CSV table of C-alpha atoms and ligand atoms in Angstrom, one decimal:
chain,number,residue,atom,x,y,z
A,1,UNK,CA,-0.1,-0.1,-0.4
A,2,UNK,CA,1.5,3.4,-0.9
A,3,UNK,CA,1.9,6.3,1.3
A,4,UNK,CA,-1.1,7.9,3.1
A,5,UNK,CA,-2.9,11.2,1.5
A,6,UNK,CA,-2.6,13.5,3.8
A,7,UNK,CA,-5.5,16.4,4.3
A,8,UNK,CA,-5.6,19.6,5.7
A,9,UNK,CA,-9.4,20.8,6.1
A,10,UNK,CA,-10.2,24.6,6.6
A,11,UNK,CA,-13.8,25.4,7.5
A,12,UNK,CA,-15.9,22.8,9.8
A,13,UNK,CA,-19.3,23.7,9.2
A,14,UNK,CA,-21.8,21.4,7.6
A,15,UNK,CA,-19.6,20.2,4.6
A,16,UNK,CA,-16.4,20.2,6.9
A,17,UNK,CA,-18.0,17.9,9.3
A,18,UNK,CA,-19.6,15.5,6.7
A,19,UNK,CA,-16.2,15.3,5.1
A,20,UNK,CA,-14.5,14.3,8.3
A,21,UNK,CA,-17.4,11.7,9.2
A,22,UNK,CA,-17.1,10.2,5.9
A,23,UNK,CA,-13.4,9.5,6.3
A,24,UNK,CA,-13.7,8.3,10.0
A,25,UNK,CA,-16.6,5.9,8.9
A,26,UNK,CA,-15.4,4.7,5.0
A,27,UNK,CA,-11.6,4.5,6.2
A,28,UNK,CA,-11.1,1.3,4.6
A,29,UNK,CA,-13.3,1.6,1.9
A,30,UNK,CA,-11.7,4.8,0.9
A,31,UNK,CA,-8.3,3.0,1.4
A,32,UNK,CA,-9.3,0.4,-0.6
A,33,UNK,CA,-10.7,2.7,-3.5
A,34,UNK,CA,-7.8,4.9,-3.3
A,35,UNK,CA,-5.5,2.4,-3.1
A,36,UNK,CA,-3.9,4.1,-0.2
A,37,UNK,CA,-5.1,5.4,3.5
A,38,UNK,CA,-6.8,8.8,3.4
A,39,UNK,CA,-6.2,10.4,6.6
A,40,UNK,CA,-6.7,14.2,8.1
A,41,UNK,CA,-3.7,15.7,9.3
A,42,UNK,CA,-5.1,19.0,10.7
A,43,UNK,CA,-7.9,21.2,10.5
A,44,UNK,CA,-9.1,25.0,10.9
A,45,UNK,CA,-12.1,26.8,11.4
A,46,UNK,CA,-13.3,30.0,13.0
A,47,UNK,CA,-14.0,28.8,16.7
A,48,UNK,CA,-12.4,26.2,18.2
A,49,UNK,CA,-15.0,25.7,21.2
A,50,UNK,CA,-17.9,25.3,19.0
A,51,UNK,CA,-19.7,21.9,19.7
A,52,UNK,CA,-19.2,20.1,16.8
A,53,UNK,CA,-20.7,16.4,15.6
A,54,UNK,CA,-17.5,14.9,15.1
A,55,UNK,CA,-14.3,13.7,17.0
A,56,UNK,CA,-11.7,16.0,15.9
A,57,UNK,CA,-9.3,15.1,18.8
A,58,UNK,CA,-6.7,13.0,16.5
A,59,UNK,CA,-6.1,16.3,14.5
A,60,UNK,CA,-3.7,19.0,15.0
A,61,UNK,CA,-5.9,22.5,15.2
A,62,UNK,CA,-4.4,25.2,13.2
A,63,UNK,CA,-6.0,28.7,13.9
A,64,UNK,CA,-5.0,30.2,10.7
A,65,UNK,CA,-6.3,28.6,7.4
A,66,UNK,CA,-3.5,30.4,5.7
A,67,UNK,CA,-1.3,28.5,8.1
A,68,UNK,CA,-2.7,25.2,7.1
A,69,UNK,CA,-2.7,25.4,3.5
A,70,UNK,CA,1.1,25.8,3.7
A,71,UNK,CA,2.1,23.0,6.0
A,72,UNK,CA,4.7,20.5,5.0
A,73,UNK,CA,2.5,17.3,6.3
A,74,UNK,CA,-0.5,17.8,3.9
A,75,UNK,CA,-0.7,16.9,0.4
A,76,UNK,CA,-4.2,18.1,-0.2
A,77,UNK,CA,-5.7,21.5,1.2
A,78,UNK,CA,-9.6,21.1,1.2
A,79,UNK,CA,-11.0,24.9,1.5
A,80,UNK,CA,-14.3,24.3,2.6
A,81,UNK,CA,-14.7,28.6,3.9
A,82,UNK,CA,-16.6,29.7,1.3
A,83,UNK,CA,-16.6,33.2,-0.1
A,84,UNK,CA,-15.0,34.7,-3.4
A,85,UNK,CA,-12.4,36.6,-1.8
A,86,UNK,CA,-10.7,36.8,1.7
A,87,UNK,CA,-8.8,33.7,3.1
A,88,UNK,CA,-10.6,31.5,1.3
A,89,UNK,CA,-8.9,32.9,-1.7
A,90,UNK,CA,-5.6,33.8,-0.1
A,91,UNK,CA,-5.3,30.2,1.5
A,92,UNK,CA,-6.2,28.5,-2.0
A,93,UNK,CA,-3.5,30.5,-3.8
A,94,UNK,CA,-0.5,29.8,-1.2
A,95,UNK,CA,-1.4,26.3,-1.3
A,96,UNK,CA,-1.0,25.8,-4.7
A,97,UNK,CA,2.2,27.7,-4.6
A,98,UNK,CA,3.2,25.6,-1.6
A,99,UNK,CA,2.9,22.4,-4.2
A,100,UNK,CA,-0.4,21.3,-2.4
A,101,UNK,CA,-3.5,20.3,-4.7
A,102,UNK,CA,-6.9,21.7,-3.7
A,103,UNK,CA,-10.2,20.1,-3.1
A,104,UNK,CA,-13.0,23.1,-2.8
A,105,UNK,CA,-16.6,23.3,-2.8
A,106,UNK,CA,-16.5,27.5,-3.3
A,107,UNK,CA,-18.4,28.0,-6.2
A,108,UNK,CA,-18.2,31.9,-5.9
A,109,UNK,CA,-14.4,31.7,-5.8
A,110,UNK,CA,-14.1,29.5,-9.1
A,111,UNK,CA,-16.9,31.8,-10.9
A,112,UNK,CA,-14.9,34.9,-9.8
A,113,UNK,CA,-11.1,34.0,-10.4
A,114,UNK,CA,-11.6,30.6,-11.6
A,115,UNK,CA,-9.3,31.8,-14.6
A,116,UNK,CA,-6.3,32.9,-12.6
A,117,UNK,CA,-6.9,29.9,-10.3
A,118,UNK,CA,-6.5,27.4,-13.1
A,119,UNK,CA,-3.6,29.3,-14.3
A,120,UNK,CA,-1.8,29.6,-11.0
A,121,UNK,CA,-2.3,25.7,-10.6
A,122,UNK,CA,-0.8,24.7,-13.9
A,123,UNK,CA,2.2,27.0,-13.2
A,124,UNK,CA,3.0,25.4,-9.9
A,125,UNK,CA,1.8,21.8,-11.4
A,126,UNK,CA,-1.1,21.4,-8.9
A,127,UNK,CA,-4.5,20.7,-9.6
A,128,UNK,CA,-7.9,22.2,-8.3
A,129,UNK,CA,-11.0,19.7,-8.1
A,130,UNK,CA,-14.5,21.1,-7.4
A,131,UNK,CA,-17.4,18.2,-7.6
A,132,UNK,CA,-19.0,20.0,-4.9
A,133,UNK,CA,-19.3,23.4,-6.2
A,134,UNK,CA,-22.0,22.7,-8.5
A,135,UNK,CA,-25.5,20.9,-7.8
A,136,UNK,CA,-24.0,19.4,-4.2
A,137,UNK,CA,-24.0,15.5,-4.8
A,138,UNK,CA,-24.7,15.4,-8.4
A,139,UNK,CA,-21.3,14.4,-10.2
A,140,UNK,CA,-22.0,16.9,-13.1
A,141,UNK,CA,-18.2,18.0,-13.1
A,142,UNK,CA,-17.3,14.6,-13.8
A,143,UNK,CA,-19.9,13.8,-15.9
A,144,UNK,CA,-18.8,17.1,-18.1
A,145,UNK,CA,-15.1,16.7,-17.6
A,146,UNK,CA,-14.7,12.8,-18.1
A,147,UNK,CA,-17.8,11.1,-19.3
A,148,UNK,CA,-18.7,13.5,-21.6
A,149,UNK,CA,-15.3,14.7,-23.1
A,150,UNK,CA,-16.1,12.9,-26.3
A,151,UNK,CA,-18.8,15.0,-27.2
A,152,UNK,CA,-19.4,18.8,-28.8
A,153,UNK,CA,-21.7,20.3,-25.7
A,154,UNK,CA,-24.6,22.0,-27.5
A,155,UNK,CA,-26.3,23.4,-24.3
A,156,UNK,CA,-26.1,22.9,-20.5
A,157,UNK,CA,-28.9,24.0,-18.3
A,158,UNK,CA,-30.7,23.1,-14.8
A,159,UNK,CA,-32.1,24.0,-11.7
A,160,UNK,CA,-29.1,24.6,-9.6
A,161,UNK,CA,-30.6,26.4,-6.6
A,162,UNK,CA,-32.7,24.1,-3.9
A,163,UNK,CA,-33.7,27.0,-1.8
A,164,UNK,CA,-35.4,28.7,-5.0
A,165,UNK,CA,-37.0,25.3,-5.8
A,166,UNK,CA,-38.2,24.9,-2.8
A,167,UNK,CA,-39.8,28.3,-2.5
A,168,UNK,CA,-41.3,27.8,-6.1
A,169,UNK,CA,-42.6,24.4,-5.5
A,170,UNK,CA,-43.8,25.4,-2.0
A,171,UNK,CA,-45.7,28.4,-3.3
A,172,UNK,CA,-47.5,26.2,-5.9
A,173,UNK,CA,-48.5,23.1,-3.3
A,174,UNK,CA,-49.6,25.4,-0.6
A,175,UNK,CA,-50.8,28.3,-2.6
A,176,UNK,CA,-48.9,30.8,-0.4
A,177,UNK,CA,-47.2,34.2,-1.6
A,178,UNK,CA,-43.5,34.6,-2.2
A,179,UNK,CA,-43.2,36.6,1.0
A,180,UNK,CA,-44.7,33.8,3.3
A,181,UNK,CA,-42.8,31.1,2.0
A,182,UNK,CA,-39.4,32.9,1.8
A,183,UNK,CA,-39.8,33.4,5.7
A,184,UNK,CA,-40.6,29.6,6.0
A,185,UNK,CA,-37.6,29.1,4.2
A,186,UNK,CA,-35.3,31.4,6.4
A,187,UNK,CA,-36.8,29.5,9.7
A,188,UNK,CA,-36.0,26.2,8.3
A,189,UNK,CA,-32.0,27.4,7.6
A,190,UNK,CA,-32.4,26.7,4.0
A,191,UNK,CA,-31.3,30.2,3.1
A,192,UNK,CA,-27.9,31.5,2.5
A,193,UNK,CA,-26.6,34.0,5.5
A,194,UNK,CA,-27.1,36.8,2.1
A,195,UNK,CA,-30.2,35.1,1.1
A,196,UNK,CA,-30.0,37.3,-2.4
A,197,UNK,CA,-27.3,34.9,-3.2
A,198,UNK,CA,-30.2,32.5,-3.5
A,199,UNK,CA,-33.5,34.3,-4.4
A,200,UNK,CA,-31.5,36.8,-6.5
A,201,UNK,CA,-30.2,33.9,-8.7
A,202,UNK,CA,-26.6,34.6,-7.9
A,203,UNK,CA,-25.4,31.2,-6.4
A,204,UNK,CA,-27.0,29.3,-9.4
A,205,UNK,CA,-25.1,31.7,-11.6
A,206,UNK,CA,-22.0,31.1,-9.9
A,207,UNK,CA,-22.7,27.5,-10.8
A,208,UNK,CA,-23.9,28.0,-14.4
A,209,UNK,CA,-20.6,30.1,-15.1
A,210,UNK,CA,-18.4,27.0,-14.0
A,211,UNK,CA,-20.3,24.7,-16.2
A,212,UNK,CA,-20.2,26.8,-19.2
A,213,UNK,CA,-16.7,27.0,-19.0
A,214,UNK,CA,-16.2,23.2,-19.2
A,215,UNK,CA,-18.9,22.7,-21.5
A,216,UNK,CA,-17.7,25.7,-24.3
A,217,UNK,CA,-13.9,25.8,-23.5
A,218,UNK,CA,-14.1,29.2,-22.5
A,219,UNK,CA,-12.6,31.4,-19.4
A,220,UNK,CA,-15.3,31.1,-17.0
A,221,UNK,CA,-17.2,34.4,-16.7
A,222,UNK,CA,-19.8,35.1,-14.2
A,223,UNK,CA,-20.2,38.8,-15.4
A,224,UNK,CA,-21.4,37.1,-18.6
A,225,UNK,CA,-24.5,35.7,-16.8
A,226,UNK,CA,-27.9,37.5,-17.4
A,227,UNK,CA,-29.4,37.1,-14.2
A,228,UNK,CA,-32.9,37.7,-12.5
A,229,UNK,CA,-33.8,36.2,-9.7
A,230,UNK,CA,-37.3,34.7,-8.2
A,231,UNK,CA,-38.4,37.8,-6.2
A,232,UNK,CA,-41.1,39.1,-8.8
A,233,UNK,CA,-42.6,35.2,-9.3
A,234,UNK,CA,-46.1,35.7,-8.2
A,235,UNK,CA,-48.7,33.3,-6.8
A,236,UNK,CA,-50.7,34.3,-9.6
A,237,UNK,CA,-48.2,33.5,-12.1
A,238,UNK,CA,-47.4,30.1,-10.6
A,239,UNK,CA,-51.2,29.4,-10.6
A,240,UNK,CA,-52.0,30.8,-14.1
A,241,UNK,CA,-49.1,28.7,-15.5
A,242,UNK,CA,-50.0,25.5,-14.0
A,243,UNK,CA,-53.2,26.3,-15.4
A,244,UNK,CA,-51.7,26.2,-19.1
A,245,UNK,CA,-49.6,23.1,-18.5
A,246,UNK,CA,-46.2,24.8,-17.0
A,247,UNK,CA,-44.0,25.1,-13.9
A,248,UNK,CA,-42.0,28.4,-13.3
A,249,UNK,CA,-38.4,27.2,-12.3
A,250,UNK,CA,-35.3,29.5,-11.9
A,251,UNK,CA,-33.6,27.9,-14.9
A,252,UNK,CA,-29.9,28.4,-15.9
A,253,UNK,CA,-29.4,27.8,-19.5
A,254,UNK,CA,-25.9,28.5,-21.3
A,255,UNK,CA,-25.5,28.0,-24.9
A,256,UNK,CA,-22.8,28.9,-27.6
A,257,UNK,CA,-24.4,30.5,-30.4
A,258,UNK,CA,-23.2,32.2,-33.7
A,259,UNK,CA,-22.9,35.5,-32.1
A,260,UNK,CA,-21.4,34.3,-28.8
A,261,UNK,CA,-22.2,32.4,-25.6
A,262,UNK,CA,-25.4,33.1,-23.9
A,263,UNK,CA,-25.5,32.6,-20.3
A,264,UNK,CA,-29.1,33.1,-18.4
A,265,UNK,CA,-30.5,32.6,-15.0
A,266,UNK,CA,-34.2,33.6,-14.6
A,267,UNK,CA,-37.3,32.1,-14.0
A,268,UNK,CA,-38.8,30.3,-17.0
A,269,UNK,CA,-41.8,28.2,-17.9
A,270,UNK,CA,-41.1,24.5,-18.4
A,271,UNK,CA,-43.3,22.0,-19.1
A,272,UNK,CA,-45.1,20.5,-16.1
A,273,UNK,CA,-44.5,16.8,-17.3
A,274,UNK,CA,-40.8,17.7,-18.3
A,275,UNK,CA,-38.3,16.2,-16.1
A,276,UNK,CA,-37.4,19.9,-14.9
A,277,UNK,CA,-41.1,20.9,-14.4
A,278,UNK,CA,-41.3,17.4,-12.2
A,279,UNK,CA,-38.6,18.3,-9.8
A,280,UNK,CA,-39.9,19.3,-6.5
A,281,UNK,CA,-38.3,20.7,-3.2
A,282,UNK,CA,-34.7,21.3,-2.9
A,283,UNK,CA,-33.7,19.3,-5.5
A,284,UNK,CA,-31.5,20.0,-8.2
A,285,UNK,CA,-31.3,18.8,-11.9
A,286,UNK,CA,-29.0,19.7,-14.4
A,287,UNK,CA,-29.5,18.7,-18.3
A,288,UNK,CA,-26.5,18.3,-20.8
A,289,UNK,CA,-27.0,18.3,-24.3
A,290,UNK,CA,-24.2,16.6,-26.4
A,291,UNK,CA,-24.0,16.1,-30.0
A,292,UNK,CA,-23.1,12.2,-29.8
A,293,UNK,CA,-24.8,11.6,-26.6
A,294,UNK,CA,-28.1,13.5,-27.2
A,295,UNK,CA,-29.7,14.6,-23.8
A,296,UNK,CA,-28.7,13.4,-20.3
A,297,UNK,CA,-30.6,14.5,-17.0
A,298,UNK,CA,-28.8,14.4,-13.6
A,299,UNK,CA,-31.0,14.8,-10.4
A,300,UNK,CA,-29.9,14.5,-6.8
A,301,UNK,CA,-29.7,16.7,-3.6
A,302,UNK,CA,-27.9,20.2,-4.3
A,303,UNK,CA,-26.9,20.5,-0.9
A,304,UNK,CA,-26.8,19.4,2.8
A,305,UNK,CA,-24.0,17.2,4.6
A,306,UNK,CA,-24.1,14.0,3.1
A,307,UNK,CA,-24.7,14.9,-0.6
A,308,UNK,CA,-21.9,17.8,-0.9
A,309,UNK,CA,-19.6,15.6,1.3
A,310,UNK,CA,-20.0,13.0,-1.0
A,311,UNK,CA,-18.8,15.1,-3.8
A,312,UNK,CA,-15.8,16.6,-1.8
A,313,UNK,CA,-14.9,13.1,-1.4
A,314,UNK,CA,-15.1,12.1,-5.0
A,315,UNK,CA,-12.3,14.5,-5.6
A,316,UNK,CA,-10.2,13.5,-2.7
A,317,UNK,CA,-10.5,9.5,-4.0
A,318,UNK,CA,-9.5,10.7,-7.7
A,319,UNK,CA,-6.5,12.6,-6.2
A,320,UNK,CA,-5.7,9.9,-4.3
A,321,UNK,CA,-5.8,7.5,-7.2
A,322,UNK,CA,-3.7,9.9,-9.0
A,323,UNK,CA,-6.3,11.1,-11.4
A,324,UNK,CA,-5.2,14.6,-12.7
A,325,UNK,CA,-6.9,16.9,-15.1
A,326,UNK,CA,-6.8,20.5,-15.9
A,327,UNK,CA,-9.3,22.5,-13.9
A,328,UNK,CA,-12.0,23.3,-16.5
A,329,UNK,CA,-11.2,20.2,-18.7
A,330,UNK,CA,-8.7,21.7,-20.6
A,331,UNK,CA,-5.4,23.8,-20.1
A,332,UNK,CA,-6.2,27.3,-19.0
A,333,UNK,CA,-4.4,28.6,-21.7
A,334,UNK,CA,-6.4,27.1,-24.3
A,335,UNK,CA,-9.8,28.4,-22.7
A,336,UNK,CA,-11.0,31.5,-24.8
A,337,UNK,CA,-12.1,34.6,-23.7
A,338,UNK,CA,-16.2,34.6,-24.4
A,339,UNK,CA,-17.7,37.0,-26.6
A,340,UNK,CA,-20.9,37.6,-24.3
A,341,UNK,CA,-24.1,37.6,-26.1
A,342,UNK,CA,-27.4,38.9,-25.0
A,343,UNK,CA,-30.1,36.2,-24.9
A,344,UNK,CA,-31.3,36.2,-28.7
A,345,UNK,CA,-32.4,32.6,-29.2
A,346,UNK,CA,-36.1,32.5,-29.8
A,347,UNK,CA,-38.8,31.1,-27.6
A,348,UNK,CA,-42.6,30.9,-26.6
A,349,UNK,CA,-43.2,33.6,-23.9
A,350,UNK,CA,-45.9,33.7,-21.3
A,351,UNK,CA,-47.7,37.1,-20.9
A,352,UNK,CA,-49.9,37.9,-18.2
A,353,UNK,CA,-51.8,41.0,-18.8
A,354,UNK,CA,-54.5,43.0,-16.7
A,355,UNK,CA,-56.8,44.6,-19.2
A,356,UNK,CA,-59.3,47.2,-18.7
A,357,UNK,CA,-62.7,45.4,-19.4
A,358,UNK,CA,-63.9,48.0,-22.5
A,359,UNK,CA,-64.6,46.9,-26.1
A,360,UNK,CA,-61.6,46.8,-28.5
A,361,UNK,CA,-59.4,46.1,-25.5
A,362,UNK,CA,-58.1,43.0,-26.8
A,363,UNK,CA,-58.0,44.1,-30.3
A,364,UNK,CA,-55.5,46.3,-29.2
A,365,UNK,CA,-53.2,44.1,-27.5
A,366,UNK,CA,-53.5,41.8,-30.3
A,367,UNK,CA,-52.5,44.7,-32.8
A,368,UNK,CA,-49.2,45.6,-30.9
A,369,UNK,CA,-48.3,41.9,-30.6
A,370,UNK,CA,-48.8,41.5,-34.6
A,371,UNK,CA,-46.9,44.9,-35.2
A,372,UNK,CA,-44.0,43.3,-33.2
A,373,UNK,CA,-44.1,40.3,-35.5
A,374,UNK,CA,-45.6,38.3,-32.2
A,375,UNK,CA,-47.9,35.4,-33.1
A,376,UNK,CA,-50.3,34.1,-30.5
A,377,UNK,CA,-50.4,30.4,-30.1
A,378,UNK,CA,-52.7,30.1,-27.1
A,379,UNK,CA,-55.0,32.9,-25.0
A,380,UNK,CA,-57.2,32.9,-22.3
A,381,UNK,CA,-59.4,35.3,-20.3
A,382,UNK,CA,-60.4,34.5,-16.8
A,383,UNK,CA,-63.7,35.1,-15.4
A,384,UNK,CA,-63.9,38.2,-13.2
A,385,UNK,CA,-66.5,40.5,-11.5
A,386,UNK,CA,-65.2,44.1,-10.8
A,387,UNK,CA,-61.6,45.4,-11.9
A,388,UNK,CA,-59.3,44.6,-14.8
A,389,UNK,CA,-59.8,41.1,-17.0
A,390,UNK,CA,-57.2,38.7,-16.1
A,391,UNK,CA,-55.7,37.7,-19.7
A,392,UNK,CA,-53.0,35.1,-20.5
A,393,UNK,CA,-51.3,34.8,-23.6
A,394,UNK,CA,-48.7,31.8,-24.8
A,395,UNK,CA,-47.0,33.3,-27.8
A,396,UNK,CA,-45.3,31.2,-30.8
A,397,UNK,CA,-41.4,31.5,-30.6
A,398,UNK,CA,-40.7,34.9,-30.7
A,399,UNK,CA,-37.1,36.8,-29.7
A,400,UNK,CA,-36.6,38.6,-26.5
A,401,UNK,CA,-36.2,41.9,-28.8
A,402,UNK,CA,-39.6,41.5,-30.2
A,403,UNK,CA,-41.1,40.7,-26.5
A,404,UNK,CA,-39.4,43.8,-25.2
A,405,UNK,CA,-40.7,46.1,-27.9
A,406,UNK,CA,-44.4,44.9,-27.3
A,407,UNK,CA,-43.9,45.4,-23.3
A,408,UNK,CA,-42.9,48.9,-24.1
A,409,UNK,CA,-45.7,49.3,-26.5
A,410,UNK,CA,-48.5,47.8,-24.5
A,411,UNK,CA,-48.9,50.5,-22.1
A,412,UNK,CA,-49.7,53.2,-25.0
A,413,UNK,CA,-52.8,51.4,-25.9
A,414,UNK,CA,-54.7,52.8,-22.7
A,415,UNK,CA,-56.1,49.5,-21.9
A,416,UNK,CA,-53.4,48.2,-19.7
A,417,UNK,CA,-54.3,48.1,-15.7
A,418,UNK,CA,-51.3,47.0,-14.4
A,419,UNK,CA,-47.5,46.2,-15.4
A,420,UNK,CA,-47.4,43.1,-17.7
A,421,UNK,CA,-45.6,40.1,-16.7
A,422,UNK,CA,-43.7,38.2,-19.4
A,423,UNK,CA,-41.6,35.0,-18.8
A,424,UNK,CA,-39.7,33.0,-21.2
A,425,UNK,CA,-41.0,29.5,-21.6
A,426,UNK,CA,-37.9,27.0,-22.3
A,427,UNK,CA,-37.8,23.8,-24.7
A,428,UNK,CA,-36.7,21.1,-22.4
B,501,LIG,N1,-27.8,27.5,-1.2
B,501,LIG,C1,-27.8,26.4,-2.1
B,501,LIG,C2,-28.8,26.0,-2.6
B,501,LIG,C3,-26.9,25.3,-1.7
B,501,LIG,O1,-30.1,26.5,-2.2
B,501,LIG,O2,-29.2,25.2,-3.5
B,501,LIG,C4,-25.5,26.0,-2.0
B,501,LIG,O3,-25.0,26.5,-3.2
């Protein structure tokens, strides 16, 4: 048996403790699968006195993660601190410069500084693995870098924030408004310390930017993601969309077009009976389309102690086996700077309007849509007593520019009682 692989783990929150437990509980299994024992040398976290659900007595306690990252008695620095700057970034950089490989779950760090870190790792002959950074326990990084390596990837998309999916599915099942379910999610401890990371679509966009880089051989670019969170999704839209056969998901989509790389994260309608439409609660789903493989769907827990620690362990075992690959699947110098393209791929759209109930109102709306080159596929006007008439329109495929133009023109008709809601319908 070869020499043990020695870990230094920084960050003993949910994921860090999950990793410690797996290493303690599955020592023989890990050793058999890796061809060498996997051991923890030292650990580091903010508060040494905190009561943790694991026995840490066998490990050296190091106050400063930066010191841990550079110790001679570790082979891999496992960064589970989080955050795109500060001590996480500093310690990862120092670990690479000190000849350590890095395993991390830090999506923000990779989304914001992935290209520099990939180059730094290569300069120093080290690797960074990050299976846990995207979609928790779902092995999507390995699927894309290894299992799908023979494919030209045409599109990657998915639901990659469990908290948002919980909120949207709970709104539908309980018939509750966004604010009430947001509060529930807070009390259940589902929200990040800064909830905007979840509901503002930022966490999911970090993950999408990482997948785009692997899929399209481009430098990871978070700035190129068009982001809209779920804050404006109303219970009305959830009900009306369901009535038309759709569910609303915070969906990330990345595709390379003739004009450049489109990356968007936004609330979209998907068919209720599609795999994405069926996704309930905090679960994640990633859909990858390749020219040879066709479409594959990966589904599983996107967060939590066990699933995320499982993903971290997959990287550790990979390194213990001696498998080494470039950070984003190809050498950093080969990754192209992406040309960012605003979404232009045509799609059908859902429009919800509140119309003044007077003769000719619908005709005026139809004229605006027609003048913008938008054709109506389906339409419903709902029963109402007083006040504006709720009208739903599902268009044929059209461009985002045409929709934007129509939305700007609609108020000029004088029959629009509230701001129209428009949501893209994604073909999945
Ligand atoms: N807050 C994330 C989610 C998990 O709800 O999916 C960490 O990325």
